[in-house]
Structure formats: structure tokens, C-alpha cells
Tab-separated table of C-alpha atoms in Angstrom:
chain	number	residue	atom	x	y	z
A	1	MET	CA	-15.794	33.714	-14.949
A	2	ARG	CA	-16.144	29.987	-15.968
A	3	GLY	CA	-18.994	27.958	-14.522
A	4	GLU	CA	-19.420	24.499	-14.345
A	5	ASN	CA	-20.916	23.933	-17.896
A	6	GLY	CA	-17.391	23.163	-19.083
A	7	MET	CA	-15.318	20.088	-19.007
A	8	GLU	CA	-14.830	21.283	-14.937
A	9	GLY	CA	-18.374	20.747	-15.081
A	10	GLN	CA	-18.221	17.179	-15.776
A	11	ILE	CA	-15.487	16.239	-14.059
A	12	ILE	CA	-17.030	17.841	-10.832
A	13	SER	CA	-20.133	15.798	-11.445
A	14	LEU	CA	-18.594	12.908	-12.376
A	15	MET	CA	-16.719	12.716	-8.822
A	16	GLN	CA	-20.058	12.642	-7.226
A	17	GLN	CA	-21.325	10.683	-8.639
A	18	ALA	CA	-18.741	7.922	-7.956
A	19	MET	CA	-18.672	8.657	-5.136
A	20	GLU	CA	-22.569	8.856	-3.929
A	21	ALA	CA	-21.838	5.615	-5.575
A	22	ALA	CA	-19.357	3.946	-3.507
A	23	GLU	CA	-18.440	2.135	-0.188
A	24	ILE	CA	-14.767	3.432	0.936
A	25	VAL	CA	-12.564	0.973	2.228
A	26	ASP	CA	-9.570	2.815	4.006
A	27	LEU	CA	-6.912	1.446	3.436
A	28	SER	CA	-3.769	2.631	6.244
A	29	TYR	CA	-3.144	1.729	9.806
A	30	THR	CA	-3.614	4.724	12.308
A	31	LEU	CA	-0.932	5.816	13.491
A	32	GLU	CA	-0.549	6.146	17.219
A	33	PRO	CA	2.240	4.992	19.674
A	34	GLY	CA	3.698	0.952	20.032
A	35	MET	CA	2.877	0.820	16.879
A	36	PRO	CA	5.528	-1.808	14.910
A	37	VAL	CA	7.838	-0.183	12.895
A	38	TRP	CA	11.557	-1.797	10.798
A	39	PRO	CA	13.825	-2.126	14.311
A	40	THR	CA	16.261	0.709	13.662
A	41	HIS	CA	13.626	3.190	12.073
A	42	ALA	CA	12.300	5.831	14.893
A	43	ARG	CA	9.409	4.946	17.170
A	44	PHE	CA	6.035	7.552	16.336
A	45	GLY	CA	5.612	9.252	20.020
A	46	ALA	CA	3.266	12.184	20.433
A	47	ILE	CA	3.908	15.297	22.840
A	48	VAL	CA	1.082	17.280	24.427
A	49	TYR	CA	1.463	20.947	24.279
A	50	GLU	CA	-1.432	22.351	24.960
A	51	THR	CA	-4.673	20.923	25.857
A	52	TYR	CA	-8.125	22.571	27.268
A	53	ASP	CA	-7.243	19.746	30.732
A	54	HIS	CA	-4.640	22.683	31.778
A	55	GLY	CA	-6.791	25.571	31.216
A	56	GLU	CA	-5.714	26.428	27.520
A	57	LEU	CA	-8.249	27.191	24.659
A	58	SER	CA	-7.431	24.789	22.691
A	59	MET	CA	-5.164	21.324	22.153
A	60	HIS	CA	-2.519	20.335	19.991
A	61	ARG	CA	0.491	17.930	20.046
A	62	GLN	CA	4.268	17.232	18.912
A	63	LEU	CA	4.807	14.504	16.640
A	64	SER	CA	7.603	12.329	16.186
A	65	PHE	CA	8.286	9.430	13.891
A	66	GLY	CA	10.099	8.318	11.094
A	67	GLU	CA	9.987	8.145	7.379
A	68	HIS	CA	8.524	4.860	6.957
A	69	THR	CA	5.820	4.663	9.655
A	70	GLY	CA	2.530	2.579	9.575
A	71	THR	CA	0.965	2.114	5.762
A	72	HIS	CA	3.729	4.579	3.642
A	73	LEU	CA	5.442	5.222	0.532
A	74	ASP	CA	8.613	4.648	-0.567
A	75	ALA	CA	10.733	7.073	-2.945
A	76	PRO	CA	13.674	6.352	-5.214
A	77	LYS	CA	15.750	8.062	-2.854
A	78	HIS	CA	14.867	5.168	-0.227
A	79	PHE	CA	17.691	2.950	-2.171
A	80	PHE	CA	18.839	5.679	-4.454
A	81	LYS	CA	21.176	8.839	-3.621
A	82	ASP	CA	20.267	10.496	-6.625
A	83	GLY	CA	16.502	9.270	-6.790
A	84	SER	CA	13.917	11.052	-6.500
A	85	SER	CA	12.734	12.089	-3.159
A	86	ILE	CA	9.106	12.109	-1.152
A	87	GLU	CA	7.871	15.409	-2.560
A	88	GLU	CA	9.416	14.531	-6.079
A	89	VAL	CA	6.831	11.687	-6.540
A	90	ASP	CA	4.313	11.970	-8.983
A	91	VAL	CA	1.394	12.840	-6.997
A	92	ARG	CA	-0.745	10.425	-9.358
A	93	SER	CA	1.015	7.593	-8.637
A	94	VAL	CA	-1.548	6.577	-6.044
A	95	ILE	CA	-4.409	7.341	-8.438
A	96	GLY	CA	-6.025	5.080	-10.562
A	97	ARG	CA	-7.661	1.186	-10.997
A	98	GLY	CA	-6.416	-1.209	-7.867
A	99	VAL	CA	-5.522	-4.574	-8.601
A	100	ARG	CA	-5.829	-6.729	-5.495
A	101	ILE	CA	-3.862	-10.694	-4.975
A	102	ASP	CA	-4.128	-12.739	-3.088
A	103	ALA	CA	-0.861	-13.937	-1.942
A	104	GLY	CA	-2.142	-15.594	1.703
A	105	PHE	CA	-1.409	-19.488	0.819
A	106	LEU	CA	2.673	-18.467	0.589
A	107	LYS	CA	4.146	-19.560	3.366
A	108	PRO	CA	6.781	-17.362	5.377
A	109	CYS	CA	9.600	-16.004	3.823
A	110	GLU	CA	8.511	-17.378	0.154
A	111	SER	CA	8.096	-15.237	-2.906
A	112	TYR	CA	4.822	-14.690	-5.046
A	113	THR	CA	6.559	-15.493	-8.113
A	114	LEU	CA	6.147	-14.227	-12.105
A	115	LYS	CA	4.492	-17.633	-13.005
A	116	MET	CA	1.895	-16.864	-9.959
A	117	LEU	CA	1.264	-13.126	-11.535
A	118	GLN	CA	0.848	-14.225	-15.035
A	119	GLU	CA	-1.784	-17.572	-13.932
A	120	PHE	CA	-2.902	-14.530	-12.235
A	121	GLU	CA	-3.862	-12.805	-15.827
A	122	LYS	CA	-4.952	-15.744	-17.083
A	123	GLN	CA	-8.015	-15.401	-14.810
A	124	HIS	CA	-8.559	-12.150	-14.549
A	125	GLY	CA	-6.743	-10.228	-17.401
A	126	GLU	CA	-3.654	-7.791	-18.228
A	127	PHE	CA	-2.030	-5.822	-15.737
A	128	ARG	CA	-2.620	-2.429	-17.445
A	129	LYS	CA	-0.523	0.777	-17.430
A	130	GLY	CA	-0.897	2.823	-14.871
A	131	ASP	CA	-2.495	0.188	-12.552
A	132	ILE	CA	-1.868	-0.149	-8.368
A	133	ILE	CA	-0.552	-3.601	-7.575
A	134	LEU	CA	-1.552	-4.469	-3.934
A	135	LEU	CA	-0.448	-7.215	-2.743
A	136	HIS	CA	-2.465	-9.143	-0.209
A	137	PHE	CA	-0.254	-11.930	2.238
A	138	GLY	CA	-2.615	-11.317	4.619
A	139	TRP	CA	-0.135	-10.529	6.698
A	140	GLU	CA	-2.528	-7.705	8.941
A	141	GLU	CA	-3.657	-10.770	11.272
A	142	ARG	CA	-0.086	-10.696	12.741
A	143	TYR	CA	-0.612	-6.647	13.583
A	144	GLY	CA	-0.866	-5.490	16.946
A	145	LEU	CA	0.999	-2.526	18.939
A	146	GLY	CA	3.828	-3.371	21.735
A	147	LYS	CA	5.042	-6.377	22.339
A	148	GLU	CA	2.194	-8.197	20.267
A	149	ALA	CA	3.452	-6.260	17.267
A	150	GLY	CA	6.578	-9.332	17.243
A	151	GLU	CA	4.766	-11.491	14.494
A	152	PHE	CA	4.123	-9.129	12.050
A	153	LEU	CA	7.653	-7.582	12.537
A	154	LYS	CA	9.073	-11.330	11.095
A	155	ASP	CA	9.010	-14.042	8.826
A	156	TRP	CA	7.081	-12.242	6.139
A	157	ALA	CA	6.408	-13.234	2.301
A	158	GLY	CA	6.942	-10.912	-0.486
A	159	LEU	CA	7.549	-10.197	-4.120
A	160	GLY	CA	10.236	-11.836	-6.204
A	161	GLY	CA	12.850	-9.965	-8.082
A	162	ASP	CA	11.275	-11.440	-11.876
A	163	ALA	CA	7.735	-10.710	-10.952
A	164	ALA	CA	8.780	-7.157	-9.984
A	165	GLN	CA	10.505	-6.834	-12.836
A	166	TYR	CA	7.350	-8.453	-15.112
A	167	LEU	CA	5.967	-5.684	-13.094
A	168	LEU	CA	8.374	-3.260	-14.689
A	169	GLU	CA	7.619	-3.557	-17.667
A	170	LYS	CA	4.253	-3.796	-17.477
A	171	LYS	CA	4.606	-0.138	-16.886
A	172	VAL	CA	2.212	-0.469	-13.323
A	173	SER	CA	2.333	2.770	-11.401
A	174	CYS	CA	2.994	1.369	-7.624
A	175	VAL	CA	3.208	-2.154	-6.016
A	176	GLY	CA	2.450	-2.308	-2.348
A	177	THR	CA	2.664	-4.848	0.666
A	178	ASP	CA	-0.099	-5.257	3.838
A	179	ALA	CA	3.832	-6.553	5.507
A	180	LEU	CA	6.466	-4.429	6.553
A	181	SER	CA	8.609	-4.620	3.385
A	182	LEU	CA	8.027	-5.665	-0.576
A	183	ASP	CA	10.907	-8.119	-0.026
A	184	ALA	CA	10.638	-11.286	1.057
A	185	PHE	CA	12.339	-11.023	4.941
A	186	GLY	CA	15.561	-11.779	5.468
A	187	SER	CA	16.347	-10.499	1.954
A	188	GLU	CA	20.069	-9.293	1.503
A	189	THR	CA	19.889	-7.680	-1.943
A	190	PHE	CA	16.276	-6.357	-1.693
A	191	PRO	CA	15.521	-6.870	-5.966
A	192	CYS	CA	11.877	-5.131	-5.494
A	193	HIS	CA	12.986	-2.213	-4.128
A	194	HIS	CA	15.895	-1.754	-6.520
A	195	MET	CA	14.220	-2.554	-9.643
A	196	LEU	CA	11.359	-0.457	-9.497
A	197	LEU	CA	12.251	2.391	-6.839
A	198	GLY	CA	15.391	2.258	-9.250
A	199	ALA	CA	12.671	2.389	-12.748
A	200	GLY	CA	11.013	5.177	-10.894
A	201	ILE	CA	7.920	3.220	-9.191
A	202	PRO	CA	7.275	3.924	-6.034
A	203	ILE	CA	6.229	1.245	-3.055
A	204	LEU	CA	3.228	1.124	-1.092
A	205	GLU	CA	4.333	-0.528	2.509
A	206	ASN	CA	1.220	-1.767	5.311
A	207	LEU	CA	-1.587	-1.911	3.739
A	208	VAL	CA	-4.304	-2.670	5.961
A	209	ASN	CA	-8.514	-3.918	4.590
A	210	LEU	CA	-6.933	-5.472	1.742
A	211	GLN	CA	-9.058	-8.869	2.355
A	212	LYS	CA	-12.549	-6.467	2.329
A	213	LEU	CA	-11.433	-5.504	-2.274
A	214	PRO	CA	-12.926	-7.251	-5.123
A	215	VAL	CA	-10.026	-8.214	-7.918
A	216	PHE	CA	-10.216	-4.372	-8.975
A	217	SER	CA	-11.298	-1.073	-7.061
A	218	TYR	CA	-10.158	2.882	-7.809
A	219	VAL	CA	-7.348	3.320	-5.537
A	220	ILE	CA	-6.229	7.168	-3.953
A	221	GLY	CA	-3.523	7.672	-1.943
A	222	LEU	CA	-1.120	11.614	-0.556
A	223	SER	CA	1.154	11.077	0.553
A	224	ASN	CA	3.109	14.121	2.735
A	225	LYS	CA	5.067	16.777	0.862
A	226	ILE	CA	8.394	16.059	2.414
A	227	LYS	CA	11.198	17.915	1.422
A	228	ASP	CA	14.215	14.996	0.930
A	229	GLY	CA	12.026	12.363	2.178
A	230	SER	CA	12.456	8.997	1.523
A	231	ALA	CA	9.048	7.841	2.273
A	232	SER	CA	6.413	9.507	3.999
A	233	PRO	CA	3.236	8.207	5.906
A	234	ILE	CA	-0.199	8.058	3.153
A	235	ARG	CA	-3.625	7.875	3.793
A	236	VAL	CA	-4.727	5.358	1.273
A	237	ILE	CA	-8.837	4.262	-0.012
A	238	ALA	CA	-10.076	2.454	-2.115
A	239	LEU	CA	-13.305	2.808	-3.778
A	240	ILE	CA	-15.519	-0.312	-4.536
A	241	GLU	CA	-19.504	-0.274	-5.974
A	242	LYS	CA	-21.438	-1.008	-2.833
A	243	ASP	CA	-21.832	-5.079	-1.759
A	244	ALA	CA	-18.724	-5.443	-4.510
A	245	GLN	CA	-17.276	-7.461	-1.853
A	246	LYS	CA	-20.568	-9.723	-1.192
A	247	ALA	CA	-20.865	-9.641	-5.199
A	248	SER	CA	-17.062	-10.758	-5.904
A	249	GLY	CA	-17.228	-14.520	-4.036
A	250	HIS	CA	-14.841	-13.470	-1.296
A	251	GLY	CA	-14.457	-14.339	2.012
A	252	GLU	CA	-12.229	-13.295	4.916
A	253	THR	CA	-9.446	-14.414	3.147
A	254	GLY	CA	-10.542	-13.820	-0.595
A	255	GLY	CA	-9.100	-14.545	-3.763
A	256	PRO	CA	-9.416	-16.821	-6.407
A	257	PRO	CA	-8.959	-20.804	-5.963
A	258	LEU	CA	-5.293	-21.771	-5.550
A	259	THR	CA	-4.538	-23.164	-9.106
A	260	LYS	CA	-1.677	-26.583	-9.063
A	261	ASP	CA	0.762	-24.733	-9.855
A	262	GLU	CA	0.093	-22.787	-6.679
A	263	LYS	CA	-0.735	-25.388	-4.109
A	264	GLY	CA	2.629	-27.158	-5.172
A	265	ALA	CA	4.725	-23.627	-5.203
């Protein structure tokens, strides 16, 4: 039997050191009744089947929800009949360097463009193969339960088609947003979904706490393994250095100062 002195031991040691040195930021919403979903999708619900309150020895519930509930990962099958379903998506798709892009300056229904992406690269360096792109539109500020969710369900900004094509060429692993969809509200062609999912790149939607991240972090996300699924709720975390947010100089809105081009966008 092999011990912990070889490569396996090195991996375990490195992972333990990273976890001890890191602060963990939860990027997923809690699944609960009343949470906002796309108008045509199933709502989240829970039925208690056993409970100590009724004299049982344990408690369990039956859950009911759509595949695109809460923070979730879209699989290619969401838009392509013959595309990969969620259990076929590479498990490493949401494991890697996270790159947070602040786009909170955009007006409702606007798109983050290729020119903006390239300006971001000038300030922070080029995107790498395998990066997980996290677009922060500040949409979680509109999040709410039940009737309080109305503003969250409309007018969000999104990623432009030219920018999606650029990220595709950069061979990123996944692209995410804190809004209900990566394509801007009102889109009738869904360019991001067609380009990215069509190339086998999954899409993360309904992320939360992106304002707590520095520009770069290490992201880990694992979706459920649902047969023939078009998507799955996902638990996503980001590992950042302790006090990284304070050291980065980002406030609640986060991000570098707007360029002249961005202010005029």
C-alpha cells in the first residue's frame, strides 16, 4: 500500500496548506421557497415527509425544483438537442483560476463588449486557457424572495456576442454571471448561449458575493450528476488569500476606475 510520501502525499499536503491559508467565499445562493426563477421554470418547493415534531426518529423532506434553480450550471443540452447533458460536462469545468470582471457601470439591458474585455486585459493581463470568468453586474443587490424578487427578474445587463466569441477563442473553461442569464435581458438571439454552449463551454448563472472577490481567485464548483440534465444547481466557492479584499483596494462596488471608453459606453 502506498503511503503519503509520493505524488499523492504532495497533492494532499499542497491542498491542506492552501485551505489553511485561504479565506472561502461562498458564491451560491441558498435554495429556498420563494427564490426567483425564470418565469416559465418550476419553483423551489419542499414537503416534509418525516420529522421529530411528529414523533419520528429523524427528519427528511422531498424537494422539487427546476434544473436552472438558484446558482446553476448550464450544459450544452440546454440549447442543443444533441449537446452534452450536465452529467457529461467535464467535472473540471468549474475548477481553476477565477477572473472577476466588474461591469456594474453598465445600464439595464446593455452588454459588456469586446472592447471592454480588451481594456480589462490591458490592466490585469491576458486571459488564460482554463480561466473561469466571473462577470459582476451588481445584480445580487436586486435579489429577493417572493414579491421582493421583481427587480431581479428583469433588465439585467449581459455579455455581448463579440466578447463571448473572444473568450471562446481564449479557451476559457466557463463563463459566469450574477444575473439570471448571461445574455442581456430582452435578447431574442441568445448569442452567448449559442456560442459558448455550442463550443462545449458551460455557463454559470445566479452567482452571489462576487463583490467580495479580488480580481483573481481560485474557484471550485461541482454540479449534481443528473442524467440527461440541461443544467444543475451548483455549489461554488472561491479561495482567496486572507485579507485579499482589503489589500486589493476594492470597495463594495469593486473594480478598477472606469476608463474613458467605459464611461462613454
